[in-house]
Short mmCIF file of C-alpha atoms in Angstrom, two decimals:
data_model
loop_
_atom_site.label_atom_id
_atom_site.label_comp_id
_atom_site.label_asym_id
_atom_site.label_seq_id
_atom_site.Cartn_x
_atom_site.Cartn_y
_atom_site.Cartn_z
CA UNK A 1448 -0.01 -0.33 -0.10
CA UNK A 1449 1.19 3.00 -0.53
CA UNK A 1450 1.51 6.22 1.98
CA UNK A 1451 1.18 9.26 2.07
CA UNK A 1452 4.62 11.09 0.82
CA UNK A 1453 5.13 14.19 3.54
CA UNK A 1454 3.40 15.87 6.48
CA UNK A 1455 2.36 19.21 6.38
CA UNK A 1456 0.22 21.38 3.77
CA UNK A 1457 1.74 20.41 -0.34
CA UNK A 1458 0.47 22.83 -2.36
CA UNK A 1459 -0.86 20.08 -5.39
CA UNK A 1460 0.01 20.19 -9.27
CA UNK A 1461 -3.13 21.23 -9.93
CA UNK A 1462 -3.42 24.54 -7.82
CA UNK A 1463 -0.08 25.41 -9.55
CA UNK A 1464 -1.49 25.34 -12.54
CA UNK A 1465 -4.62 26.64 -12.06
CA UNK A 1466 -2.62 29.47 -10.92
CA UNK A 1467 -0.22 30.06 -14.31
CA UNK A 1468 -3.22 29.54 -16.51
CA UNK A 1469 -4.73 32.73 -14.27
CA UNK A 1470 -1.46 34.57 -14.74
CA UNK A 1471 -0.80 33.39 -18.39
CA UNK A 1472 -4.24 33.32 -19.69
CA UNK A 1473 -5.12 38.26 -19.79
CA UNK A 1474 -2.15 37.94 -21.38
CA UNK A 1475 -3.05 35.65 -24.07
CA UNK A 1476 -6.13 37.72 -25.22
CA UNK A 1477 -3.27 40.19 -26.79
CA UNK A 1478 -0.47 37.22 -27.60
CA UNK A 1479 -2.61 34.26 -27.25
CA UNK A 1480 -0.48 31.44 -30.11
CA UNK A 1481 2.77 32.78 -27.68
CA UNK A 1482 0.79 31.47 -24.67
CA UNK A 1483 0.72 28.35 -26.88
CA UNK A 1484 2.99 27.56 -27.44
CA UNK A 1485 4.36 28.34 -24.46
CA UNK A 1486 1.84 27.55 -22.07
CA UNK A 1487 2.04 23.54 -23.70
CA UNK A 1488 6.54 23.75 -23.83
CA UNK A 1489 6.64 22.27 -20.20
CA UNK A 1490 5.23 19.14 -22.75
CA UNK A 1491 8.01 19.11 -24.90
CA UNK A 1492 11.20 17.37 -24.72
CA UNK A 1493 14.99 19.10 -24.14
CA UNK A 1494 17.15 17.51 -27.19
CA UNK A 1495 20.25 18.01 -24.57
CA UNK A 1496 18.00 16.50 -21.30
CA UNK A 1497 16.56 13.61 -23.30
CA UNK A 1498 20.47 13.05 -24.47
CA UNK A 1499 21.77 12.86 -20.59
CA UNK A 1500 18.06 10.61 -19.57
CA UNK A 1501 19.17 7.89 -22.27
CA UNK A 1502 21.06 5.00 -20.79
CA UNK A 1503 19.81 1.74 -22.53
CA UNK A 1504 21.60 -1.35 -22.36
CA UNK A 1505 20.35 -3.57 -24.64
CA UNK A 1506 19.50 -2.91 -27.98
CA UNK A 1507 16.07 -2.15 -29.62
CA UNK A 1508 14.70 0.88 -30.57
CA UNK A 1509 17.04 1.59 -28.01
CA UNK A 1510 14.35 4.35 -25.92
CA UNK A 1511 14.39 3.99 -22.74
CA UNK A 1512 11.60 2.35 -20.29
CA UNK A 1513 10.47 6.33 -19.71
CA UNK A 1514 11.75 9.19 -21.51
CA UNK A 1515 11.80 12.47 -19.18
CA UNK A 1516 11.20 15.73 -20.50
CA UNK A 1517 13.58 17.46 -18.41
CA UNK A 1518 15.70 16.51 -15.24
CA UNK A 1519 16.99 19.61 -12.95
CA UNK A 1520 14.38 22.05 -11.46
CA UNK A 1521 16.16 25.68 -10.48
CA UNK A 1522 14.73 28.52 -11.11
CA UNK A 1523 14.84 30.96 -14.02
CA UNK A 1524 14.31 34.71 -13.90
CA UNK A 1525 12.76 36.11 -16.55
CA UNK A 1526 14.95 39.34 -18.36
CA UNK A 1527 13.77 43.63 -16.31
CA UNK A 1528 14.26 44.43 -20.04
CA UNK A 1529 10.84 46.98 -20.75
CA UNK A 1530 9.98 45.15 -23.50
CA UNK A 1531 8.99 42.08 -21.52
CA UNK A 1532 7.60 44.16 -18.37
CA UNK A 1533 3.91 42.22 -17.27
CA UNK A 1534 5.16 39.87 -19.49
CA UNK A 1535 6.01 36.85 -16.46
CA UNK A 1536 5.44 33.32 -18.62
CA UNK A 1537 6.52 34.28 -21.63
CA UNK A 1538 9.95 36.68 -21.42
CA UNK A 1539 13.32 35.59 -22.26
CA UNK A 1540 16.09 34.01 -18.93
CA UNK A 1541 17.56 37.07 -17.51
CA UNK A 1542 20.40 34.74 -16.24
CA UNK A 1543 21.54 32.50 -18.87
CA UNK A 1544 25.58 32.40 -19.93
CA UNK A 1545 24.19 31.54 -23.16
CA UNK A 1546 23.45 33.87 -27.37
CA UNK A 1547 20.47 36.03 -27.50
CA UNK A 1548 18.65 32.69 -29.27
CA UNK A 1549 18.65 30.01 -26.49
CA UNK A 1550 17.35 32.59 -24.08
CA UNK A 1551 13.87 32.63 -25.70
CA UNK A 1552 14.02 28.87 -24.61
CA UNK A 1553 13.75 27.72 -21.60
CA UNK A 1554 11.65 25.75 -19.31
CA UNK A 1555 8.35 26.72 -18.08
CA UNK A 1556 8.36 24.66 -14.94
CA UNK A 1557 11.66 26.26 -14.62
CA UNK A 1558 10.15 29.87 -15.05
CA UNK A 1559 7.34 29.01 -12.51
CA UNK A 1560 8.87 27.01 -9.79
CA UNK A 1561 10.00 29.15 -6.99
CA UNK A 1562 12.78 28.02 -5.79
CA UNK A 1563 13.93 30.14 -2.75
CA UNK A 1564 10.66 29.13 -0.01
CA UNK A 1565 10.44 29.37 4.23
CA UNK A 1566 12.40 27.56 6.37
CA UNK A 1567 10.04 25.65 8.18
CA UNK A 1568 8.17 22.37 8.18
CA UNK A 1569 6.10 22.65 4.52
CA UNK A 1570 5.99 20.15 2.40
CA UNK A 1571 6.85 21.79 -1.07
CA UNK A 1572 8.11 19.77 -4.71
CA UNK A 1573 8.80 19.94 -7.29
CA UNK A 1574 7.64 17.67 -10.60
CA UNK A 1575 9.00 16.17 -14.10
CA UNK A 1576 7.02 15.15 -16.60
CA UNK A 1577 7.38 11.58 -19.15
CA UNK A 1578 6.00 9.19 -20.91
CA UNK A 1579 5.50 5.65 -21.85
CA UNK A 1580 6.02 5.10 -25.53
CA UNK A 1581 6.65 1.39 -25.53
CA UNK A 1582 3.35 -1.50 -25.48
CA UNK A 1583 5.06 -2.84 -22.06
CA UNK A 1584 4.87 -1.13 -18.37
CA UNK A 1585 7.13 0.54 -17.12
CA UNK A 1586 9.36 0.91 -13.89
CA UNK A 1587 10.41 3.63 -11.72
CA UNK A 1588 12.45 2.62 -8.47
CA UNK A 1589 15.16 5.36 -6.46
CA UNK A 1590 18.16 3.81 -5.74
CA UNK A 1591 19.26 6.83 -3.57
CA UNK A 1592 18.61 10.38 -2.48
CA UNK A 1593 20.18 12.86 -0.75
CA UNK A 1594 18.01 13.93 1.58
CA UNK A 1595 15.86 10.31 3.36
CA UNK A 1596 14.27 11.95 5.99
CA UNK A 1597 13.82 15.50 4.41
CA UNK A 1598 12.33 13.83 1.01
CA UNK A 1599 9.81 11.79 -0.88
CA UNK A 1600 8.05 10.92 -4.35
CA UNK A 1601 3.77 10.36 -6.04
CA UNK A 1602 3.27 9.48 -10.05
CA UNK A 1603 0.58 10.19 -11.05
CA UNK A 1604 -0.02 8.37 -14.27
CA UNK A 1605 -2.91 10.81 -16.56
CA UNK A 1606 -5.40 9.42 -18.22
CA UNK A 1607 -4.75 8.44 -21.72
CA UNK A 1608 -8.88 10.74 -22.33
CA UNK A 1609 -8.16 13.20 -20.60
CA UNK A 1610 -3.86 14.05 -22.44
CA UNK A 1611 -6.11 13.00 -25.99
CA UNK A 1612 -8.49 16.34 -25.75
CA UNK A 1613 -5.77 18.77 -24.38
CA UNK A 1614 -4.28 18.30 -27.76
CA UNK A 1615 -7.40 18.33 -29.53
CA UNK A 1616 -8.36 20.86 -28.13
CA UNK A 1617 -5.41 22.82 -28.55
CA UNK A 1618 -5.45 21.72 -33.21
CA UNK A 1619 -9.13 23.36 -32.96
CA UNK A 1620 -8.41 26.10 -30.81
CA UNK A 1621 -4.65 26.97 -33.57
CA UNK A 1622 -7.54 27.07 -36.21
CA UNK A 1623 -9.00 30.55 -37.68
CA UNK A 1624 -12.53 30.64 -36.20
CA UNK A 1625 -14.79 34.75 -37.06
CA UNK A 1626 -10.95 36.50 -36.83
CA UNK A 1627 -10.29 35.18 -32.88
CA UNK A 1628 -7.28 32.80 -32.05
CA UNK A 1629 -9.37 30.83 -29.45
CA UNK A 1630 -5.92 28.82 -28.18
CA UNK A 1631 -6.80 30.52 -24.23
CA UNK A 1632 -10.48 29.23 -24.17
CA UNK A 1633 -9.86 25.42 -25.94
CA UNK A 1634 -7.58 24.71 -23.15
CA UNK A 1635 -9.71 26.30 -20.40
CA UNK A 1636 -11.36 23.11 -20.26
CA UNK A 1637 -9.20 20.88 -19.62
CA UNK A 1638 -6.18 22.30 -17.38
CA UNK A 1639 -8.81 22.06 -15.40
CA UNK A 1640 -10.11 18.78 -15.51
CA UNK A 1641 -6.56 17.78 -15.07
CA UNK A 1642 -5.84 19.76 -12.45
CA UNK A 1643 -9.53 18.86 -10.94
CA UNK A 1644 -7.75 14.85 -11.72
CA UNK A 1645 -4.55 15.97 -9.73
CA UNK A 1646 -6.09 16.59 -6.91
CA UNK A 1647 -7.28 13.95 -6.17
CA UNK A 1648 -5.50 11.27 -3.88
CA UNK A 1649 -6.27 7.85 -5.84
CA UNK A 1650 -4.60 9.06 -8.72
CA UNK A 1651 -0.74 9.32 -6.67
CA UNK A 1652 1.25 6.65 -6.12
CA UNK A 1653 2.71 8.32 -2.91
CA UNK A 1654 5.71 7.53 -0.57
CA UNK A 1655 8.23 8.99 2.27
CA UNK A 1656 11.24 8.02 1.43
CA UNK A 1657 12.05 7.51 4.87
CA UNK A 1658 9.67 4.47 5.11
CA UNK A 1659 10.21 3.28 1.97
CA UNK A 1660 13.97 3.60 0.99
CA UNK A 1661 13.76 2.14 -2.79
CA UNK A 1662 10.11 3.45 -3.45
CA UNK A 1663 8.37 2.40 -6.77
CA UNK A 1664 6.03 3.92 -9.17
CA UNK A 1665 4.44 1.99 -12.28
CA UNK A 1666 3.24 3.25 -15.34
CA UNK A 1667 1.17 1.83 -17.89
CA UNK A 1668 2.44 0.69 -21.51
CA UNK A 1669 0.90 3.21 -24.13
CA UNK A 1670 -1.79 3.17 -26.01
CA UNK A 1671 -1.63 5.19 -29.17
CA UNK A 1672 -3.30 4.47 -32.76
CA UNK A 1673 -3.71 7.07 -33.20
CA UNK A 1674 -1.58 10.00 -32.03
CA UNK A 1675 -3.55 12.30 -29.77
CA UNK A 1676 -3.44 9.41 -26.83
CA UNK A 1677 0.27 9.65 -25.61
CA UNK A 1678 0.58 7.78 -21.98
CA UNK A 1679 2.14 10.47 -19.77
CA UNK A 1680 2.39 10.63 -15.96
CA UNK A 1681 4.18 12.90 -13.93
CA UNK A 1682 6.86 12.68 -10.74
CA UNK A 1683 6.88 14.80 -8.40
CA UNK A 1684 9.18 15.24 -5.99
CA UNK A 1685 8.70 16.42 -2.34
CA UNK A 1686 10.99 18.25 -0.10
CA UNK A 1687 11.33 19.95 3.51
CA UNK A 1688 13.34 23.24 3.77
CA UNK A 1689 15.00 22.93 7.25
CA UNK A 1690 18.08 25.23 7.22
CA UNK A 1691 19.04 28.84 5.29
CA UNK A 1692 21.27 29.76 2.73
CA UNK A 1693 21.76 28.03 -0.63
CA UNK A 1694 22.72 24.04 0.42
CA UNK A 1695 23.70 22.03 -1.58
CA UNK A 1696 20.74 20.79 -4.43
CA UNK A 1697 18.53 18.11 -3.80
CA UNK A 1698 19.64 14.53 -6.26
CA UNK A 1699 17.27 11.98 -6.50
CA UNK A 1700 18.70 8.57 -8.38
CA UNK A 1701 16.27 6.33 -10.23
CA UNK A 1702 16.34 3.86 -12.30
CA UNK A 1703 13.25 2.53 -14.76
CA UNK A 1704 13.35 -0.34 -16.62
CA UNK A 1705 10.37 -2.06 -18.78
CA UNK A 1706 8.80 -5.06 -17.20
CA UNK A 1707 9.46 -8.53 -18.52
CA UNK A 1708 12.96 -7.19 -20.52
CA UNK A 1709 16.11 -6.72 -19.52
CA UNK A 1710 16.02 -2.83 -20.65
CA UNK A 1711 16.87 -0.86 -17.97
CA UNK A 1712 18.69 2.98 -17.85
CA UNK A 1713 19.42 5.70 -15.02
CA UNK A 1714 18.02 8.91 -14.78
CA UNK A 1715 18.88 11.72 -11.89
CA UNK A 1716 17.08 14.16 -10.86
CA UNK A 1717 18.51 18.06 -9.07
CA UNK A 1718 16.13 20.56 -7.33
CA UNK A 1719 18.09 23.77 -6.58
CA UNK A 1720 16.34 25.59 -3.48
CA UNK A 1721 17.42 28.19 -1.03
CA UNK A 1722 16.38 28.82 2.40
CA UNK A 1723 14.69 32.45 3.39
CA UNK A 1724 14.01 34.16 5.70
CA UNK A 1725 10.38 35.52 5.19
CA UNK A 1726 11.96 39.56 4.45
CA UNK A 1727 15.02 40.56 4.36
CA UNK A 1728 16.63 44.52 4.11
CA UNK A 1729 18.23 45.81 1.51
CA UNK A 1730 21.07 47.48 2.58
CA UNK A 1731 23.09 45.78 5.97
CA UNK A 1732 24.62 48.84 6.09
CA UNK A 1733 24.42 52.43 6.64
CA UNK A 1734 27.19 54.93 6.15
CA UNK A 1735 26.15 58.50 6.15
CA UNK A 1736 29.92 60.20 6.57
CA UNK A 1737 30.61 63.01 8.48
CA UNK A 1738 27.38 65.24 9.72
CA UNK A 1739 27.30 69.06 11.19
CA UNK A 1740 25.16 70.39 13.54
CA UNK A 1741 23.91 72.93 11.48
CA UNK A 1742 23.85 70.07 8.99
CA UNK A 1743 20.22 70.39 7.64
CA UNK A 1744 17.78 66.59 8.27
CA UNK A 1745 19.11 63.44 5.72
CA UNK A 1746 17.10 60.87 4.16
CA UNK A 1747 18.69 57.13 3.22
CA UNK A 1748 15.88 54.80 1.86
CA UNK A 1749 16.05 51.16 3.38
CA UNK A 1750 13.89 48.72 1.15
CA UNK A 1751 13.09 45.53 2.96
CA UNK A 1752 11.73 42.96 0.69
CA UNK A 1753 10.45 39.70 0.20
CA UNK A 1754 11.17 36.25 -1.37
CA UNK A 1755 8.52 34.41 -0.50
CA UNK A 1756 4.76 36.84 -0.43
CA UNK A 1757 3.56 39.24 -2.08
CA UNK A 1758 1.54 42.31 -1.14
CA UNK A 1759 -1.70 40.22 -2.34
CA UNK A 1760 -2.43 36.33 -2.04
CA UNK A 1761 -1.75 35.35 -5.69
CA UNK A 1762 -0.18 33.51 -8.27
CA UNK A 1763 3.43 33.93 -7.66
CA UNK A 1764 2.50 34.16 -3.46
CA UNK A 1765 0.38 32.63 -1.08
CA UNK A 1766 1.00 34.39 1.93
CA UNK A 1767 0.56 38.41 2.28
CA UNK A 1768 3.84 40.31 3.02
CA UNK A 1769 3.03 42.32 5.58
CA UNK A 1770 5.71 45.84 6.62
CA UNK A 1771 7.60 44.54 9.66
CA UNK A 1772 7.50 46.81 12.23
CA UNK A 1773 10.98 48.27 13.15
CA UNK A 1774 12.58 49.28 16.17
CA UNK A 1775 16.14 51.56 16.75
CA UNK A 1776 18.41 50.64 18.75
CA UNK A 1777 21.57 51.57 20.51
CA UNK A 1778 24.73 48.52 19.98
CA UNK A 1779 24.28 46.13 23.00
CA UNK A 1780 27.08 47.97 25.33
CA UNK A 1781 26.22 50.99 24.83
CA UNK A 1782 24.14 53.55 27.94
CA UNK A 1783 21.68 56.16 26.83
CA UNK A 1784 19.26 55.85 24.76
CA UNK A 1785 18.49 56.67 20.56
CA UNK A 1786 16.78 59.70 21.15
CA UNK A 1787 14.80 61.28 18.07
CA UNK A 1788 17.55 62.17 15.83
CA UNK A 1789 17.42 58.87 14.04
CA UNK A 1790 13.70 58.63 13.04
CA UNK A 1791 12.00 55.93 10.48
CA UNK A 1792 8.92 57.15 8.86
CA UNK A 1793 5.52 54.55 7.89
CA UNK A 1794 6.70 51.62 4.89
CA UNK A 1795 5.79 52.52 0.98
CA UNK A 1796 5.12 50.08 -1.36
CA UNK A 1797 7.58 49.88 -4.12
CA UNK A 1798 5.27 50.81 -7.43
CA UNK A 1799 6.06 47.80 -10.19
CA UNK A 1800 9.48 49.93 -11.86
CA UNK A 1801 11.18 50.28 -8.82
CA UNK A 1802 10.46 46.66 -8.72
CA UNK A 1803 11.79 46.30 -11.12
CA UNK A 1804 15.63 47.90 -11.07
CA UNK A 1805 15.36 46.42 -7.08
CA UNK A 1806 15.70 43.58 -7.89
CA UNK A 1807 18.23 44.33 -11.18
CA UNK A 1808 20.40 46.48 -8.55
CA UNK A 1809 20.00 43.04 -5.88
CA UNK A 1810 20.90 40.46 -8.60
CA UNK A 1811 23.39 42.49 -10.39
CA UNK A 1812 25.12 42.82 -6.68
CA UNK A 1813 25.56 39.43 -6.33
CA UNK A 1814 25.80 37.76 -9.15
CA UNK A 1815 23.01 35.84 -8.99
CA UNK A 1816 19.33 35.45 -9.05
CA UNK A 1817 17.56 37.20 -6.47
CA UNK A 1818 13.39 36.98 -6.52
CA UNK A 1819 12.03 39.71 -4.80
CA UNK A 1820 7.65 39.22 -4.91
CA UNK A 1821 7.40 42.99 -2.77
CA UNK A 1822 9.38 45.41 -1.48
CA UNK A 1823 8.73 48.62 0.76
CA UNK A 1824 10.65 51.77 1.25
CA UNK A 1825 11.18 53.12 4.90
CA UNK A 1826 12.50 56.42 4.27
CA UNK A 1827 15.35 56.67 7.59
CA UNK A 1828 15.56 60.09 8.44
CA UNK A 1829 18.30 62.09 10.21
CA UNK A 1830 17.90 65.41 12.02
CA UNK A 1831 21.22 67.17 13.68
CA UNK A 1832 18.39 69.40 15.96
CA UNK A 1833 14.83 67.75 16.91
CA UNK A 1834 12.93 70.49 18.80
CA UNK A 1835 15.70 71.22 21.99
CA UNK A 1836 17.39 68.98 21.41
CA UNK A 1837 20.59 68.51 19.45
CA UNK A 1838 22.59 65.86 18.13
CA UNK A 1839 25.14 64.12 20.31
CA UNK A 1840 28.94 65.17 19.18
CA UNK A 1841 30.99 62.42 17.85
CA UNK A 1842 30.57 58.86 16.81
CA UNK A 1843 26.78 58.74 15.28
CA UNK A 1844 26.02 54.69 15.48
CA UNK A 1845 22.39 53.30 15.78
CA UNK A 1846 20.50 49.72 15.01
CA UNK A 1847 17.61 49.96 12.61
CA UNK A 1848 15.59 46.39 13.61
CA UNK A 1849 13.09 44.92 11.75
CA UNK A 1850 10.79 42.58 12.98
CA UNK A 1851 7.65 40.36 11.79
CA UNK A 1852 5.98 37.33 13.92
CA UNK A 1853 7.27 33.67 12.66
CA UNK A 1854 10.21 35.67 10.91
CA UNK A 1855 13.54 35.99 12.31
CA UNK A 1856 15.04 39.25 12.82
CA UNK A 1857 16.66 41.63 10.60
CA UNK A 1858 19.41 44.45 11.67
CA UNK A 1859 20.90 47.73 9.57
CA UNK A 1860 24.09 49.23 11.64
CA UNK A 1861 23.73 52.60 10.95
CA UNK A 1862 27.25 54.73 11.53
CA UNK A 1863 28.55 58.24 11.07
CA UNK A 1864 30.46 60.81 12.49
CA UNK A 1865 29.15 64.14 13.68
CA UNK A 1866 31.67 66.88 13.60
CA UNK A 1867 30.31 70.32 16.13
CA UNK A 1868 31.44 72.77 18.85
CA UNK A 1869 33.75 70.07 19.84
CA UNK A 1870 36.58 68.24 18.84
CA UNK A 1871 39.61 65.76 19.91
CA UNK A 1872 43.48 66.91 19.05
CA UNK A 1873 44.48 66.00 15.71
CA UNK A 1874 40.27 65.81 14.66
CA UNK A 1875 40.51 62.56 15.68
CA UNK A 1876 37.77 60.38 15.94
CA UNK A 1877 37.88 58.05 18.98
CA UNK A 1878 40.58 57.46 22.07
CA UNK A 1879 42.57 54.25 21.07
CA UNK A 1880 44.88 53.06 24.21
CA UNK A 1881 46.58 49.85 22.25
CA UNK A 1882 47.53 47.27 24.16
CA UNK A 1883 48.77 47.17 27.10
CA UNK A 1884 49.16 43.57 29.79
CA UNK A 1885 46.57 43.26 32.56
CA UNK A 1886 47.93 43.80 35.46
CA UNK A 1887 49.07 46.28 35.06
CA UNK A 1888 46.93 48.84 33.21
CA UNK A 1889 47.06 50.97 31.20
CA UNK A 1890 47.62 54.95 31.51
CA UNK A 1891 47.57 58.38 32.50
CA UNK A 1892 46.12 58.31 28.57
CA UNK A 1893 46.08 61.83 27.70
CA UNK A 1894 44.79 63.57 24.75
CA UNK A 1895 43.49 67.58 24.18
CA UNK A 1896 39.84 68.95 24.23
CA UNK A 1897 39.16 72.11 21.70
CA UNK A 1898 35.85 74.58 22.18
CA UNK A 1899 35.01 76.55 19.14
CA UNK A 1900 35.28 79.04 21.75
CA UNK A 1901 37.39 79.88 24.72
CA UNK A 1902 34.18 80.78 27.12
CA UNK A 1903 32.92 76.54 27.17
CA UNK A 1904 31.95 74.63 29.91
CA UNK A 1905 32.67 71.03 29.66
CA UNK A 1906 31.90 67.99 32.10
CA UNK A 1907 32.45 65.12 32.25
CA UNK A 1908 29.54 62.64 32.96
CA UNK A 1909 29.76 59.91 35.23
CA UNK A 1910 26.23 58.08 34.53
CA UNK A 1911 27.42 57.05 30.78
CA UNK A 1912 31.40 56.23 31.45
CA UNK A 1913 31.65 52.50 29.85
CA UNK A 1914 33.08 50.33 31.39
CA UNK A 1915 32.47 51.45 34.86
CA UNK A 1916 35.87 51.48 35.85
CA UNK A 1917 37.30 53.30 33.01
CA UNK A 1918 38.24 55.87 35.39
CA UNK A 1919 38.72 60.12 33.75
CA UNK A 1920 39.83 63.35 33.66
CA UNK A 1921 38.76 66.19 32.53
CA UNK A 1922 40.94 69.93 33.52
CA UNK A 1923 40.58 72.29 32.53
CA UNK A 1924 43.89 74.56 30.40
CA UNK A 1925 44.83 77.68 29.18
CA UNK A 1926 42.71 78.94 26.04
CA UNK A 1927 44.27 78.37 23.14
CA UNK A 1928 43.54 81.41 20.91
CA UNK A 1929 40.11 82.26 20.44
CA UNK A 1930 39.83 78.20 21.02
CA UNK A 1931 39.30 76.73 24.30
CA UNK A 1932 41.11 73.34 25.36
CA UNK A 1933 40.93 70.24 27.51
CA UNK A 1934 43.23 68.08 28.54
CA UNK A 1935 41.43 64.82 29.84
CA UNK A 1936 43.23 62.08 30.99
CA UNK A 1937 42.44 58.23 30.70
CA UNK A 1938 43.33 55.50 33.03
CA UNK A 1939 42.35 51.68 32.49
CA UNK A 1940 43.02 49.96 36.13
CA UNK A 1941 44.78 46.70 36.74
CA UNK A 1942 43.16 43.81 36.96
CA UNK A 1943 44.81 43.25 41.02
CA UNK A 1944 42.80 46.85 41.25
CA UNK A 1945 39.48 46.26 39.68
CA UNK A 1946 38.79 42.62 39.42
CA UNK A 1947 36.16 43.41 36.60
CA UNK A 1948 38.98 44.14 33.98
CA UNK A 1949 39.43 41.09 31.48
CA UNK A 1950 41.44 40.10 29.31
CA UNK A 1951 40.39 41.07 24.84
CA UNK A 1952 38.91 44.25 23.11
CA UNK A 1953 38.14 47.07 25.39
CA UNK A 1954 35.02 49.27 23.30
CA UNK A 1955 34.13 52.25 25.41
CA UNK A 1956 32.80 55.27 25.98
CA UNK A 1957 32.95 58.81 27.79
CA UNK A 1958 30.87 61.01 27.67
CA UNK A 1959 31.54 64.66 27.51
CA UNK A 1960 28.21 67.70 27.92
CA UNK A 1961 28.56 71.05 26.89
CA UNK A 1962 27.04 73.65 29.77
CA UNK A 1963 24.91 75.62 29.12
CA UNK A 1964 20.69 76.79 28.06
CA UNK A 1965 21.32 74.28 25.05
CA UNK A 1966 23.26 71.33 26.17
CA UNK A 1967 25.28 69.12 24.15
CA UNK A 1968 26.63 66.05 24.48
CA UNK A 1969 30.15 64.50 22.80
CA UNK A 1970 31.05 60.91 22.64
CA UNK A 1971 34.24 59.65 22.27
CA UNK A 1972 34.76 55.61 22.06
CA UNK A 1973 37.73 54.23 23.44
CA UNK A 1974 39.95 51.45 22.10
CA UNK A 1975 42.24 48.96 23.89
CA UNK A 1976 43.61 45.20 24.15
CA UNK A 1977 43.83 44.60 27.74
CA UNK A 1978 46.85 41.01 27.07
CA UNK A 1979 47.23 38.51 29.51
CA UNK A 1980 50.47 38.86 31.18
CA UNK A 1981 52.74 41.59 32.76
#
């Protein structure tokens, strides 16, 4: 008795075919002949793939027991050229190291196959069509699969009367009918019947490969006296996506043989796919360079996109991509609050033209196909002054985190430098203590801080100091011309003096404040490295 291949919800081939028709039929009103050729391209064998699948060991016709029309499945994205915009199923391939003529010849099943799947317990599948041209039944037996525990398979034999009706309706619809080509309408009925047939569990021979490591499927003998009733079948390989990233493709090796003979051949099926988070963010870092406290507000854009979810549930995505929530944080370990100077505005969906440009940029950057089914623009606004508050002078670092139910958080690090009324000697961006022995500590290390006017008063803010064991002294010095000057001394105590001092990198912060009616803080990073020994 056949067993259910895997647990979970599997989108049937019939569902996918109907979804494809919902996309293709409206387009076919204008390009019906092209639609017909494209629709039936998935049933047409490709010469190079046929050659790979043939390996008979006995003399005779040379025909393999089963002729598969394709043996490898990977997502084949359409070109983003303006002439093909909106023609997802008809456009040439975007990625092809071949000439222009080859780009227009692609496998429609590769175009429909999404290639990117969310990690989880949902079962996914890829289908491979085949034909038995012999007057004997054929057997298809699993020999090996690269992931026995995460895969399964099932096989459906298509009734000959159904394939006969599909082929005859195609031929009839191509004929001119009062100046109107009826190919799309002619195929709607047979495709619907095919979908209904494939949705019936009784139409499939199904196995879970970990329970049946040598699962065997049977294909009846051909009986095609009129030339309109080929014996077609569908092998559907099922798999789970359990890890993130592009993993090794799923490989399944089968042997096919004719009943009552010694004729057999080998078939290897390969499925390329990638496990993804429901959304990603581009770019992953945002460098704003230098910013002065009197600078006007600046805006930058972050694009949050999905490879699996769409703006609405349709033929290309089953789930709706709801814009993730946003949270702005200071990096872990830094005291204080992020403040109002970096803010993120409401998300804005990208238009079709913007989506196309964004996809092209992503694929150019990563040099591989990237699927984008929906994307939102999040405007990031940086304001040096908000109300009566002024942004801290010195290093500006924020983390912008995006979150959505059932997804991993994704963060973007924003970094820059704010220049203003206070600066370190030689315009240094931090204080580097260098390497020092853990058992002796370091310092006092002296640096000089300058102010724009000699009457400006600076104080250190001990509550913002990090780490707490860092010893800080700030002393006012005589003015240097029209500039104020302060001496800042830092010391790290030895491990003997302060048990909290540990070996490793020191990433600290010293905060100074300009006193007055509108106080402003200066954040100075402190670097160093405590090493074992004296």
